[in-house]
């Protein structure tokens, strides 16, 4: 278990797992400003600006990133790789939803949605309903911030302020979810924050709620070598001090390094789904976003799994 986690912990947008949503939104905002952007998220910068986490806003500062590169080229390469990864990941799951919509699916569930703005920025067909599930304070912040800027969702949006460790299937049904209709599920940036048994329960619940023809897409958990994690942590801490960034949250402390975690594709294939997979490395190379990071094991990278309910 990550040293910053407990079985009953909770968070807002500026703390613990909630702050990682700001990190991801900052990456989307940075990507959106590129001339060759893979995705466009006009809401990401707004959501980052009001979150109050401080450090993640620096991702949007080109001058800061240039100074960081001069101080430690390897750390700069890691930051560039992380930003590219987030862009490629977002692009992959955006395409997944486009394919699901083209297949006629009009019911969507985004698990641990964080600052995901797909309900607002994707071209959903008429009649599409999107359910977002996350911690109450996270959803409250997103809802209030986007409303304050006049944003309105494209799809019919239901936000469910509930912890995934609680009875979220009941909350989903109570909000109008129809388990007789095909659903497109997304588990992006989620599994690493769950222990193995909770991951199994999550997929059990999803399977029970999924009508034939439903789809799911998942980001799996990479295996990170402890020695490399500590080495990079020491270097980030040194640079944080050098550039006056203050205490930088160690995201690894929030994750569960669980050797008993099930292989997602194998689990789905044995529970009524048919899966396909692509490694994040291959997808990054396909989109010309691969950055070579020194001494990185392939096991550290995630796989994107998509499956169809039989």
PDB file of C-alpha atoms in Angstrom:
ATOM      1  CA  UNK A   1       0.000   0.000   0.000  1.00  0.00           C
ATOM      2  CA  UNK A   2       1.181   3.557  -0.672  1.00  0.00           C
ATOM      3  CA  UNK A   3       2.431   5.234   2.485  1.00  0.00           C
ATOM      4  CA  UNK A   4      -0.053   8.108   2.091  1.00  0.00           C
ATOM      5  CA  UNK A   5      -3.126   5.882   1.811  1.00  0.00           C
ATOM      6  CA  UNK A   6      -5.582   4.201   4.158  1.00  0.00           C
ATOM      7  CA  UNK A   7      -8.635   2.041   3.546  1.00  0.00           C
ATOM      8  CA  UNK A   8     -11.027   4.892   4.416  1.00  0.00           C
ATOM      9  CA  UNK A   9      -9.114   7.940   3.161  1.00  0.00           C
ATOM     10  CA  UNK A  10     -10.796  10.763   1.290  1.00  0.00           C
ATOM     11  CA  UNK A  11      -9.589  13.870  -0.517  1.00  0.00           C
ATOM     12  CA  UNK A  12     -10.430  17.133  -2.215  1.00  0.00           C
ATOM     13  CA  UNK A  13      -8.943  18.507  -5.429  1.00  0.00           C
ATOM     14  CA  UNK A  14      -5.809  19.866  -3.734  1.00  0.00           C
ATOM     15  CA  UNK A  15      -4.800  16.788  -1.754  1.00  0.00           C
ATOM     16  CA  UNK A  16      -3.877  13.119  -2.111  1.00  0.00           C
ATOM     17  CA  UNK A  17      -5.307  11.371  -5.190  1.00  0.00           C
ATOM     18  CA  UNK A  18      -7.398  14.452  -5.959  1.00  0.00           C
ATOM     19  CA  UNK A  19      -4.272  16.476  -6.718  1.00  0.00           C
ATOM     20  CA  UNK A  20      -3.226  13.953  -9.359  1.00  0.00           C
ATOM     21  CA  UNK A  21      -6.349  14.963 -11.312  1.00  0.00           C
ATOM     22  CA  UNK A  22      -4.927  18.482 -11.440  1.00  0.00           C
ATOM     23  CA  UNK A  23      -1.610  17.088 -12.680  1.00  0.00           C
ATOM     24  CA  UNK A  24      -3.395  15.273 -15.524  1.00  0.00           C
ATOM     25  CA  UNK A  25      -5.506  18.328 -16.382  1.00  0.00           C
ATOM     26  CA  UNK A  26      -2.329  20.434 -16.498  1.00  0.00           C
ATOM     27  CA  UNK A  27      -0.861  17.984 -18.992  1.00  0.00           C
ATOM     28  CA  UNK A  28      -4.013  18.244 -21.123  1.00  0.00           C
ATOM     29  CA  UNK A  29      -3.855  22.032 -20.946  1.00  0.00           C
ATOM     30  CA  UNK A  30      -0.227  22.036 -22.049  1.00  0.00           C
ATOM     31  CA  UNK A  31      -0.979  19.645 -24.897  1.00  0.00           C
ATOM     32  CA  UNK A  32      -3.919  21.761 -26.040  1.00  0.00           C
ATOM     33  CA  UNK A  33      -1.609  24.721 -26.640  1.00  0.00           C
ATOM     34  CA  UNK A  34       0.692  22.819 -28.990  1.00  0.00           C
ATOM     35  CA  UNK A  35       0.457  23.424 -32.728  1.00  0.00           C
ATOM     36  CA  UNK A  36       0.496  19.651 -33.261  1.00  0.00           C
ATOM     37  CA  UNK A  37      -1.846  18.837 -30.365  1.00  0.00           C
ATOM     38  CA  UNK A  38      -3.315  15.345 -30.273  1.00  0.00           C
ATOM     39  CA  UNK A  39      -6.288  16.576 -28.237  1.00  0.00           C
ATOM     40  CA  UNK A  40      -7.951  19.894 -27.495  1.00  0.00           C
ATOM     41  CA  UNK A  41      -9.327  20.468 -24.019  1.00  0.00           C
ATOM     42  CA  UNK A  42     -10.493  24.084 -23.630  1.00  0.00           C
ATOM     43  CA  UNK A  43     -11.523  23.457 -20.022  1.00  0.00           C
ATOM     44  CA  UNK A  44      -8.287  22.009 -18.650  1.00  0.00           C
ATOM     45  CA  UNK A  45      -6.493  25.296 -18.022  1.00  0.00           C
ATOM     46  CA  UNK A  46      -9.535  26.730 -16.246  1.00  0.00           C
ATOM     47  CA  UNK A  47      -9.731  23.706 -13.957  1.00  0.00           C
ATOM     48  CA  UNK A  48      -6.021  23.822 -13.129  1.00  0.00           C
ATOM     49  CA  UNK A  49      -5.956  27.560 -12.443  1.00  0.00           C
ATOM     50  CA  UNK A  50      -8.453  27.415  -9.582  1.00  0.00           C
ATOM     51  CA  UNK A  51      -7.321  24.200  -7.938  1.00  0.00           C
ATOM     52  CA  UNK A  52      -4.770  25.711  -5.589  1.00  0.00           C
ATOM     53  CA  UNK A  53      -2.161  22.970  -5.894  1.00  0.00           C
ATOM     54  CA  UNK A  54       0.619  25.306  -7.011  1.00  0.00           C
ATOM     55  CA  UNK A  55       3.206  22.944  -8.409  1.00  0.00           C
ATOM     56  CA  UNK A  56       1.206  21.544 -11.338  1.00  0.00           C
ATOM     57  CA  UNK A  57       0.657  25.005 -12.800  1.00  0.00           C
ATOM     58  CA  UNK A  58       4.394  25.062 -13.558  1.00  0.00           C
ATOM     59  CA  UNK A  59       3.778  22.472 -16.286  1.00  0.00           C
ATOM     60  CA  UNK A  60       2.177  25.306 -18.271  1.00  0.00           C
ATOM     61  CA  UNK A  61       5.203  27.596 -17.866  1.00  0.00           C
ATOM     62  CA  UNK A  62       7.511  27.144 -20.889  1.00  0.00           C
ATOM     63  CA  UNK A  63      10.261  29.266 -19.309  1.00  0.00           C
ATOM     64  CA  UNK A  64      10.279  27.096 -16.209  1.00  0.00           C
ATOM     65  CA  UNK A  65      10.518  23.928 -18.287  1.00  0.00           C
ATOM     66  CA  UNK A  66      13.454  25.367 -20.225  1.00  0.00           C
ATOM     67  CA  UNK A  67      15.284  26.174 -16.995  1.00  0.00           C
ATOM     68  CA  UNK A  68      14.512  22.685 -15.679  1.00  0.00           C
ATOM     69  CA  UNK A  69      16.014  21.165 -18.837  1.00  0.00           C
ATOM     70  CA  UNK A  70      19.176  23.149 -18.312  1.00  0.00           C
ATOM     71  CA  UNK A  71      19.480  21.987 -14.712  1.00  0.00           C
ATOM     72  CA  UNK A  72      18.803  18.271 -15.284  1.00  0.00           C
ATOM     73  CA  UNK A  73      18.227  16.998 -18.837  1.00  0.00           C
ATOM     74  CA  UNK A  74      17.082  13.553 -17.679  1.00  0.00           C
ATOM     75  CA  UNK A  75      14.391  14.965 -15.396  1.00  0.00           C
ATOM     76  CA  UNK A  76      13.331  17.251 -18.246  1.00  0.00           C
ATOM     77  CA  UNK A  77      13.067  14.204 -20.518  1.00  0.00           C
ATOM     78  CA  UNK A  78      10.950  12.423 -17.912  1.00  0.00           C
ATOM     79  CA  UNK A  79       8.608  15.430 -17.686  1.00  0.00           C
ATOM     80  CA  UNK A  80       8.341  15.591 -21.475  1.00  0.00           C
ATOM     81  CA  UNK A  81       7.641  11.862 -21.591  1.00  0.00           C
ATOM     82  CA  UNK A  82       4.946  12.203 -18.919  1.00  0.00           C
ATOM     83  CA  UNK A  83       3.249  14.997 -20.824  1.00  0.00           C
ATOM     84  CA  UNK A  84       3.352  13.046 -24.067  1.00  0.00           C
ATOM     85  CA  UNK A  85       2.015   9.971 -22.313  1.00  0.00           C
ATOM     86  CA  UNK A  86      -0.980  11.885 -20.963  1.00  0.00           C
ATOM     87  CA  UNK A  87      -1.705  13.284 -24.423  1.00  0.00           C
ATOM     88  CA  UNK A  88      -1.517   9.841 -26.049  1.00  0.00           C
ATOM     89  CA  UNK A  89      -3.634   8.284 -23.307  1.00  0.00           C
ATOM     90  CA  UNK A  90      -6.320  10.954 -23.646  1.00  0.00           C
ATOM     91  CA  UNK A  91      -6.268  10.602 -27.438  1.00  0.00           C
ATOM     92  CA  UNK A  92      -6.690   6.830 -27.173  1.00  0.00           C
ATOM     93  CA  UNK A  93      -9.697   6.981 -24.864  1.00  0.00           C
ATOM     94  CA  UNK A  94     -11.306   9.838 -26.811  1.00  0.00           C
ATOM     95  CA  UNK A  95     -11.163   7.585 -29.883  1.00  0.00           C
ATOM     96  CA  UNK A  96     -12.597   4.713 -27.834  1.00  0.00           C
ATOM     97  CA  UNK A  97     -15.646   6.807 -26.953  1.00  0.00           C
ATOM     98  CA  UNK A  98     -16.056   7.948 -30.561  1.00  0.00           C
ATOM     99  CA  UNK A  99     -16.081   4.311 -31.676  1.00  0.00           C
ATOM    100  CA  UNK A 100     -18.593   3.370 -28.962  1.00  0.00           C
ATOM    101  CA  UNK A 101     -20.893   6.210 -30.005  1.00  0.00           C
ATOM    102  CA  UNK A 102     -20.590   5.197 -33.663  1.00  0.00           C
ATOM    103  CA  UNK A 103     -21.667   1.686 -32.625  1.00  0.00           C
ATOM    104  CA  UNK A 104     -24.848   3.132 -31.123  1.00  0.00           C
ATOM    105  CA  UNK A 105     -23.959   3.179 -27.420  1.00  0.00           C
ATOM    106  CA  UNK A 106     -25.646   6.086 -25.651  1.00  0.00           C
ATOM    107  CA  UNK A 107     -24.810   5.331 -22.022  1.00  0.00           C
ATOM    108  CA  UNK A 108     -21.352   6.167 -20.648  1.00  0.00           C
ATOM    109  CA  UNK A 109     -19.785   5.702 -17.208  1.00  0.00           C
ATOM    110  CA  UNK A 110     -16.486   7.384 -16.333  1.00  0.00           C
ATOM    111  CA  UNK A 111     -15.063   5.886 -13.156  1.00  0.00           C
ATOM    112  CA  UNK A 112     -12.969   8.124 -10.878  1.00  0.00           C
ATOM    113  CA  UNK A 113     -13.595  10.908 -13.372  1.00  0.00           C
ATOM    114  CA  UNK A 114     -11.518  13.571 -11.612  1.00  0.00           C
ATOM    115  CA  UNK A 115     -11.264  16.670 -13.833  1.00  0.00           C
ATOM    116  CA  UNK A 116     -12.248  14.765 -16.976  1.00  0.00           C
ATOM    117  CA  UNK A 117     -14.142  17.163 -19.262  1.00  0.00           C
ATOM    118  CA  UNK A 118     -15.285  14.730 -21.938  1.00  0.00           C
ATOM    119  CA  UNK A 119     -18.960  15.334 -21.127  1.00  0.00           C
ATOM    120  CA  UNK A 120     -18.315  18.935 -22.199  1.00  0.00           C
ATOM    121  CA  UNK A 121     -15.820  18.643 -25.048  1.00  0.00           C
ATOM    122  CA  UNK A 122     -16.597  15.499 -27.060  1.00  0.00           C
ATOM    123  CA  UNK A 123     -19.155  15.461 -29.889  1.00  0.00           C
ATOM    124  CA  UNK A 124     -21.684  13.180 -28.209  1.00  0.00           C
ATOM    125  CA  UNK A 125     -24.691  12.096 -30.297  1.00  0.00           C
ATOM    126  CA  UNK A 126     -28.098  13.311 -29.174  1.00  0.00           C
ATOM    127  CA  UNK A 127     -29.519  11.155 -26.405  1.00  0.00           C
ATOM    128  CA  UNK A 128     -26.176  10.293 -24.806  1.00  0.00           C
ATOM    129  CA  UNK A 129     -26.023  10.175 -21.016  1.00  0.00           C
ATOM    130  CA  UNK A 130     -22.695  10.392 -19.175  1.00  0.00           C
ATOM    131  CA  UNK A 131     -22.337   9.299 -15.554  1.00  0.00           C
ATOM    132  CA  UNK A 132     -19.269  10.527 -13.667  1.00  0.00           C
ATOM    133  CA  UNK A 133     -18.258   8.884 -10.385  1.00  0.00           C
ATOM    134  CA  UNK A 134     -15.736  10.399  -7.981  1.00  0.00           C
ATOM    135  CA  UNK A 135     -15.170  11.849  -4.524  1.00  0.00           C
ATOM    136  CA  UNK A 136     -17.770  14.497  -3.562  1.00  0.00           C
ATOM    137  CA  UNK A 137     -15.334  17.408  -3.202  1.00  0.00           C
ATOM    138  CA  UNK A 138     -13.660  16.648  -6.523  1.00  0.00           C
ATOM    139  CA  UNK A 139     -16.933  16.663  -8.449  1.00  0.00           C
ATOM    140  CA  UNK A 140     -18.140  19.734  -6.572  1.00  0.00           C
ATOM    141  CA  UNK A 141     -15.027  21.685  -7.544  1.00  0.00           C
ATOM    142  CA  UNK A 142     -15.304  20.709 -11.205  1.00  0.00           C
ATOM    143  CA  UNK A 143     -19.019  21.466 -11.402  1.00  0.00           C
ATOM    144  CA  UNK A 144     -18.732  24.874  -9.726  1.00  0.00           C
ATOM    145  CA  UNK A 145     -15.671  25.910 -11.743  1.00  0.00           C
ATOM    146  CA  UNK A 146     -17.115  25.006 -15.119  1.00  0.00           C
ATOM    147  CA  UNK A 147     -20.470  26.620 -14.310  1.00  0.00           C
ATOM    148  CA  UNK A 148     -18.679  29.801 -13.256  1.00  0.00           C
ATOM    149  CA  UNK A 149     -17.138  29.926 -16.749  1.00  0.00           C
ATOM    150  CA  UNK A 150     -20.439  29.289 -18.518  1.00  0.00           C
ATOM    151  CA  UNK A 151     -19.624  25.748 -19.611  1.00  0.00           C
ATOM    152  CA  UNK A 152     -22.478  23.362 -20.321  1.00  0.00           C
ATOM    153  CA  UNK A 153     -22.193  19.623 -21.051  1.00  0.00           C
ATOM    154  CA  UNK A 154     -22.867  18.289 -24.532  1.00  0.00           C
ATOM    155  CA  UNK A 155     -24.341  15.057 -23.157  1.00  0.00           C
ATOM    156  CA  UNK A 156     -26.843  14.634 -20.354  1.00  0.00           C
ATOM    157  CA  UNK A 157     -24.531  14.579 -17.339  1.00  0.00           C
ATOM    158  CA  UNK A 158     -25.104  12.895 -13.982  1.00  0.00           C
ATOM    159  CA  UNK A 159     -22.395  13.312 -11.362  1.00  0.00           C
ATOM    160  CA  UNK A 160     -22.332  10.684  -8.620  1.00  0.00           C
ATOM    161  CA  UNK A 161     -20.398  11.906  -5.550  1.00  0.00           C
ATOM    162  CA  UNK A 162     -19.489   8.539  -4.086  1.00  0.00           C
ATOM    163  CA  UNK A 163     -16.314   6.631  -3.260  1.00  0.00           C
ATOM    164  CA  UNK A 164     -15.791   3.569  -5.460  1.00  0.00           C
ATOM    165  CA  UNK A 165     -15.154   1.577  -2.279  1.00  0.00           C
ATOM    166  CA  UNK A 166     -18.823   2.121  -1.348  1.00  0.00           C
ATOM    167  CA  UNK A 167     -22.042   0.901  -3.010  1.00  0.00           C
ATOM    168  CA  UNK A 168     -21.636   2.841  -6.231  1.00  0.00           C
ATOM    169  CA  UNK A 169     -23.728   0.384  -8.345  1.00  0.00           C
ATOM    170  CA  UNK A 170     -26.809   1.290  -6.280  1.00  0.00           C
ATOM    171  CA  UNK A 171     -26.033   4.988  -6.612  1.00  0.00           C
ATOM    172  CA  UNK A 172     -25.656   4.509 -10.361  1.00  0.00           C
ATOM    173  CA  UNK A 173     -29.013   2.783 -10.711  1.00  0.00           C
ATOM    174  CA  UNK A 174     -30.675   5.377  -8.481  1.00  0.00           C
ATOM    175  CA  UNK A 175     -29.344   8.086 -10.827  1.00  0.00           C
ATOM    176  CA  UNK A 176     -31.105   6.475 -13.793  1.00  0.00           C
ATOM    177  CA  UNK A 177     -28.521   4.017 -15.114  1.00  0.00           C
ATOM    178  CA  UNK A 178     -30.138   1.333 -17.280  1.00  0.00           C
ATOM    179  CA  UNK A 179     -28.372  -2.016 -16.924  1.00  0.00           C
ATOM    180  CA  UNK A 180     -30.365  -3.435 -19.854  1.00  0.00           C
ATOM    181  CA  UNK A 181     -28.729  -0.966 -22.275  1.00  0.00           C
ATOM    182  CA  UNK A 182     -25.172  -1.292 -23.600  1.00  0.00           C
ATOM    183  CA  UNK A 183     -22.701   0.914 -21.740  1.00  0.00           C
ATOM    184  CA  UNK A 184     -19.273   2.330 -22.532  1.00  0.00           C
ATOM    185  CA  UNK A 185     -17.136   2.208 -19.376  1.00  0.00           C
ATOM    186  CA  UNK A 186     -13.831   3.955 -18.775  1.00  0.00           C
ATOM    187  CA  UNK A 187     -11.232   3.221 -16.084  1.00  0.00           C
ATOM    188  CA  UNK A 188      -8.473   5.735 -16.856  1.00  0.00           C
ATOM    189  CA  UNK A 189      -5.902   6.686 -14.231  1.00  0.00           C
ATOM    190  CA  UNK A 190      -7.703   4.557 -11.650  1.00  0.00           C
ATOM    191  CA  UNK A 191      -6.376   1.057 -11.107  1.00  0.00           C
ATOM    192  CA  UNK A 192      -3.035   2.161  -9.637  1.00  0.00           C
ATOM    193  CA  UNK A 193      -4.940   3.717  -6.726  1.00  0.00           C
ATOM    194  CA  UNK A 194      -6.742   0.457  -5.935  1.00  0.00           C
ATOM    195  CA  UNK A 195      -5.392  -2.672  -4.221  1.00  0.00           C
ATOM    196  CA  UNK A 196      -5.779  -5.968  -6.088  1.00  0.00           C
ATOM    197  CA  UNK A 197      -8.944  -7.094  -4.324  1.00  0.00           C
ATOM    198  CA  UNK A 198     -10.640  -3.754  -4.936  1.00  0.00           C
ATOM    199  CA  UNK A 199      -9.729  -3.984  -8.625  1.00  0.00           C
ATOM    200  CA  UNK A 200     -11.406  -7.384  -8.808  1.00  0.00           C
ATOM    201  CA  UNK A 201     -14.538  -6.070  -7.071  1.00  0.00           C
ATOM    202  CA  UNK A 202     -14.651  -3.136  -9.459  1.00  0.00           C
ATOM    203  CA  UNK A 203     -14.625  -5.395 -12.518  1.00  0.00           C
ATOM    204  CA  UNK A 204     -17.130  -7.792 -10.916  1.00  0.00           C
ATOM    205  CA  UNK A 205     -19.528  -4.871 -10.467  1.00  0.00           C
ATOM    206  CA  UNK A 206     -18.962  -3.551 -13.973  1.00  0.00           C
ATOM    207  CA  UNK A 207     -19.577  -6.997 -15.462  1.00  0.00           C
ATOM    208  CA  UNK A 208     -22.795  -7.435 -13.475  1.00  0.00           C
ATOM    209  CA  UNK A 209     -24.058  -4.057 -14.706  1.00  0.00           C
ATOM    210  CA  UNK A 210     -23.101  -4.564 -18.371  1.00  0.00           C
ATOM    211  CA  UNK A 211     -25.593  -5.682 -20.993  1.00  0.00           C
ATOM    212  CA  UNK A 212     -24.290  -7.603 -24.025  1.00  0.00           C
ATOM    213  CA  UNK A 213     -22.656  -5.198 -26.452  1.00  0.00           C
ATOM    214  CA  UNK A 214     -21.225  -3.073 -23.663  1.00  0.00           C
ATOM    215  CA  UNK A 215     -17.637  -1.913 -23.930  1.00  0.00           C
ATOM    216  CA  UNK A 216     -14.903  -1.099 -21.466  1.00  0.00           C
ATOM    217  CA  UNK A 217     -11.524   0.542 -21.856  1.00  0.00           C
ATOM    218  CA  UNK A 218      -8.879   0.412 -19.141  1.00  0.00           C
ATOM    219  CA  UNK A 219      -5.433   1.773 -18.396  1.00  0.00           C
ATOM    220  CA  UNK A 220      -3.480  -0.981 -16.660  1.00  0.00           C
ATOM    221  CA  UNK A 221      -0.849  -0.549 -13.944  1.00  0.00           C
ATOM    222  CA  UNK A 222       2.849  -0.621 -14.768  1.00  0.00           C
ATOM    223  CA  UNK A 223       5.480  -2.117 -12.477  1.00  0.00           C
ATOM    224  CA  UNK A 224       7.964   0.488 -11.249  1.00  0.00           C
ATOM    225  CA  UNK A 225      11.373  -0.559  -9.942  1.00  0.00           C
ATOM    226  CA  UNK A 226      11.843   0.741  -6.392  1.00  0.00           C
ATOM    227  CA  UNK A 227      15.475   1.762  -6.970  1.00  0.00           C
ATOM    228  CA  UNK A 228      14.669   3.901  -9.999  1.00  0.00           C
ATOM    229  CA  UNK A 229      11.656   5.453  -8.254  1.00  0.00           C
ATOM    230  CA  UNK A 230      13.829   6.545  -5.346  1.00  0.00           C
ATOM    231  CA  UNK A 231      16.583   7.867  -7.614  1.00  0.00           C
ATOM    232  CA  UNK A 232      14.168  10.001  -9.603  1.00  0.00           C
ATOM    233  CA  UNK A 233      12.444  11.125  -6.404  1.00  0.00           C
ATOM    234  CA  UNK A 234      15.742  12.367  -4.985  1.00  0.00           C
ATOM    235  CA  UNK A 235      16.438  14.319  -8.168  1.00  0.00           C
ATOM    236  CA  UNK A 236      12.963  15.880  -8.241  1.00  0.00           C
ATOM    237  CA  UNK A 237      13.326  16.904  -4.584  1.00  0.00           C
ATOM    238  CA  UNK A 238      16.681  18.525  -5.312  1.00  0.00           C
ATOM    239  CA  UNK A 239      15.262  20.473  -8.263  1.00  0.00           C
ATOM    240  CA  UNK A 240      12.170  21.455  -6.288  1.00  0.00           C
ATOM    241  CA  UNK A 241      14.429  23.030  -3.699  1.00  0.00           C
ATOM    242  CA  UNK A 242      16.576  24.684  -6.337  1.00  0.00           C
ATOM    243  CA  UNK A 243      13.592  26.273  -8.086  1.00  0.00           C
ATOM    244  CA  UNK A 244      11.587  27.123  -4.959  1.00  0.00           C
ATOM    245  CA  UNK A 245       8.744  24.743  -5.750  1.00  0.00           C
ATOM    246  CA  UNK A 246       8.223  23.707  -2.134  1.00  0.00           C
ATOM    247  CA  UNK A 247       7.194  20.204  -1.150  1.00  0.00           C
ATOM    248  CA  UNK A 248       6.351  18.156  -4.233  1.00  0.00           C
ATOM    249  CA  UNK A 249       3.832  15.362  -3.736  1.00  0.00           C
ATOM    250  CA  UNK A 250       5.222  11.892  -4.397  1.00  0.00           C
ATOM    251  CA  UNK A 251       2.550  10.321  -6.575  1.00  0.00           C
ATOM    252  CA  UNK A 252       4.075   6.871  -6.021  1.00  0.00           C
ATOM    253  CA  UNK A 253       3.126   7.110  -2.334  1.00  0.00           C
ATOM    254  CA  UNK A 254      -0.524   7.187  -3.393  1.00  0.00           C
ATOM    255  CA  UNK A 255      -0.357   4.007  -5.461  1.00  0.00           C
ATOM    256  CA  UNK A 256      -0.723   0.349  -4.546  1.00  0.00           C
ATOM    257  CA  UNK A 257       2.210  -1.773  -5.682  1.00  0.00           C
ATOM    258  CA  UNK A 258       0.331  -5.059  -5.443  1.00  0.00           C
ATOM    259  CA  UNK A 259       2.003  -8.206  -6.839  1.00  0.00           C
ATOM    260  CA  UNK A 260      -1.315 -10.064  -6.736  1.00  0.00           C
ATOM    261  CA  UNK A 261      -3.047  -7.672  -9.130  1.00  0.00           C
ATOM    262  CA  UNK A 262      -4.900  -9.535 -11.895  1.00  0.00           C
ATOM    263  CA  UNK A 263      -3.936  -9.088 -15.526  1.00  0.00           C
ATOM    264  CA  UNK A 264      -6.824  -6.974 -16.843  1.00  0.00           C
ATOM    265  CA  UNK A 265      -7.123  -8.537 -20.304  1.00  0.00           C
ATOM    266  CA  UNK A 266      -6.994 -12.069 -18.902  1.00  0.00           C
ATOM    267  CA  UNK A 267      -9.567 -11.242 -16.235  1.00  0.00           C
ATOM    268  CA  UNK A 268     -11.985  -9.740 -18.750  1.00  0.00           C
ATOM    269  CA  UNK A 269     -11.552 -12.595 -21.243  1.00  0.00           C
ATOM    270  CA  UNK A 270     -12.434 -15.111 -18.521  1.00  0.00           C
ATOM    271  CA  UNK A 271     -15.514 -13.175 -17.334  1.00  0.00           C
ATOM    272  CA  UNK A 272     -17.603 -12.777 -20.472  1.00  0.00           C
ATOM    273  CA  UNK A 273     -15.653 -10.121 -22.356  1.00  0.00           C
ATOM    274  CA  UNK A 274     -13.459 -10.229 -25.479  1.00  0.00           C
ATOM    275  CA  UNK A 275     -10.441  -7.963 -25.163  1.00  0.00           C
ATOM    276  CA  UNK A 276      -7.778  -6.344 -27.320  1.00  0.00           C
ATOM    277  CA  UNK A 277      -4.684  -4.545 -26.034  1.00  0.00           C
ATOM    278  CA  UNK A 278      -2.055  -2.070 -27.160  1.00  0.00           C
ATOM    279  CA  UNK A 279       0.966  -1.073 -25.121  1.00  0.00           C
ATOM    280  CA  UNK A 280       1.361   2.603 -24.327  1.00  0.00           C
ATOM    281  CA  UNK A 281       4.882   2.463 -25.803  1.00  0.00           C
ATOM    282  CA  UNK A 282       3.521   1.304 -29.161  1.00  0.00           C
ATOM    283  CA  UNK A 283       0.795   3.937 -29.132  1.00  0.00           C
ATOM    284  CA  UNK A 284       3.296   6.676 -28.278  1.00  0.00           C
ATOM    285  CA  UNK A 285       5.566   5.576 -31.106  1.00  0.00           C
ATOM    286  CA  UNK A 286       2.645   5.368 -33.545  1.00  0.00           C
ATOM    287  CA  UNK A 287       1.773   8.980 -32.768  1.00  0.00           C
ATOM    288  CA  UNK A 288       5.416  10.141 -32.829  1.00  0.00           C
ATOM    289  CA  UNK A 289       5.363  11.044 -29.145  1.00  0.00           C
ATOM    290  CA  UNK A 290       7.932   8.602 -27.793  1.00  0.00           C
ATOM    291  CA  UNK A 291      10.691  10.125 -25.641  1.00  0.00           C
ATOM    292  CA  UNK A 292      13.571   7.853 -24.696  1.00  0.00           C
ATOM    293  CA  UNK A 293      13.943   7.852 -20.922  1.00  0.00           C
ATOM    294  CA  UNK A 294      17.154   6.418 -19.519  1.00  0.00           C
ATOM    295  CA  UNK A 295      17.083   2.906 -18.028  1.00  0.00           C
ATOM    296  CA  UNK A 296      13.321   2.476 -18.089  1.00  0.00           C
ATOM    297  CA  UNK A 297      11.971  -1.069 -17.971  1.00  0.00           C
ATOM    298  CA  UNK A 298       9.125  -1.849 -20.388  1.00  0.00           C
ATOM    299  CA  UNK A 299       7.188  -3.255 -17.425  1.00  0.00           C
ATOM    300  CA  UNK A 300       6.903   0.281 -16.040  1.00  0.00           C
ATOM    301  CA  UNK A 301       4.573   1.269 -18.865  1.00  0.00           C
ATOM    302  CA  UNK A 302       0.853   0.672 -18.924  1.00  0.00           C
ATOM    303  CA  UNK A 303      -1.261  -1.105 -21.498  1.00  0.00           C
ATOM    304  CA  UNK A 304      -4.554   0.165 -22.903  1.00  0.00           C
ATOM    305  CA  UNK A 305      -7.133  -2.618 -22.864  1.00  0.00           C
ATOM    306  CA  UNK A 306     -10.488  -2.446 -24.639  1.00  0.00           C
ATOM    307  CA  UNK A 307     -13.113  -5.169 -24.392  1.00  0.00           C
ATOM    308  CA  UNK A 308     -16.582  -6.034 -25.689  1.00  0.00           C
ATOM    309  CA  UNK A 309     -19.187  -7.794 -23.518  1.00  0.00           C
ATOM    310  CA  UNK A 310     -20.288 -11.020 -25.129  1.00  0.00           C
TER     311      UNK A 310
END
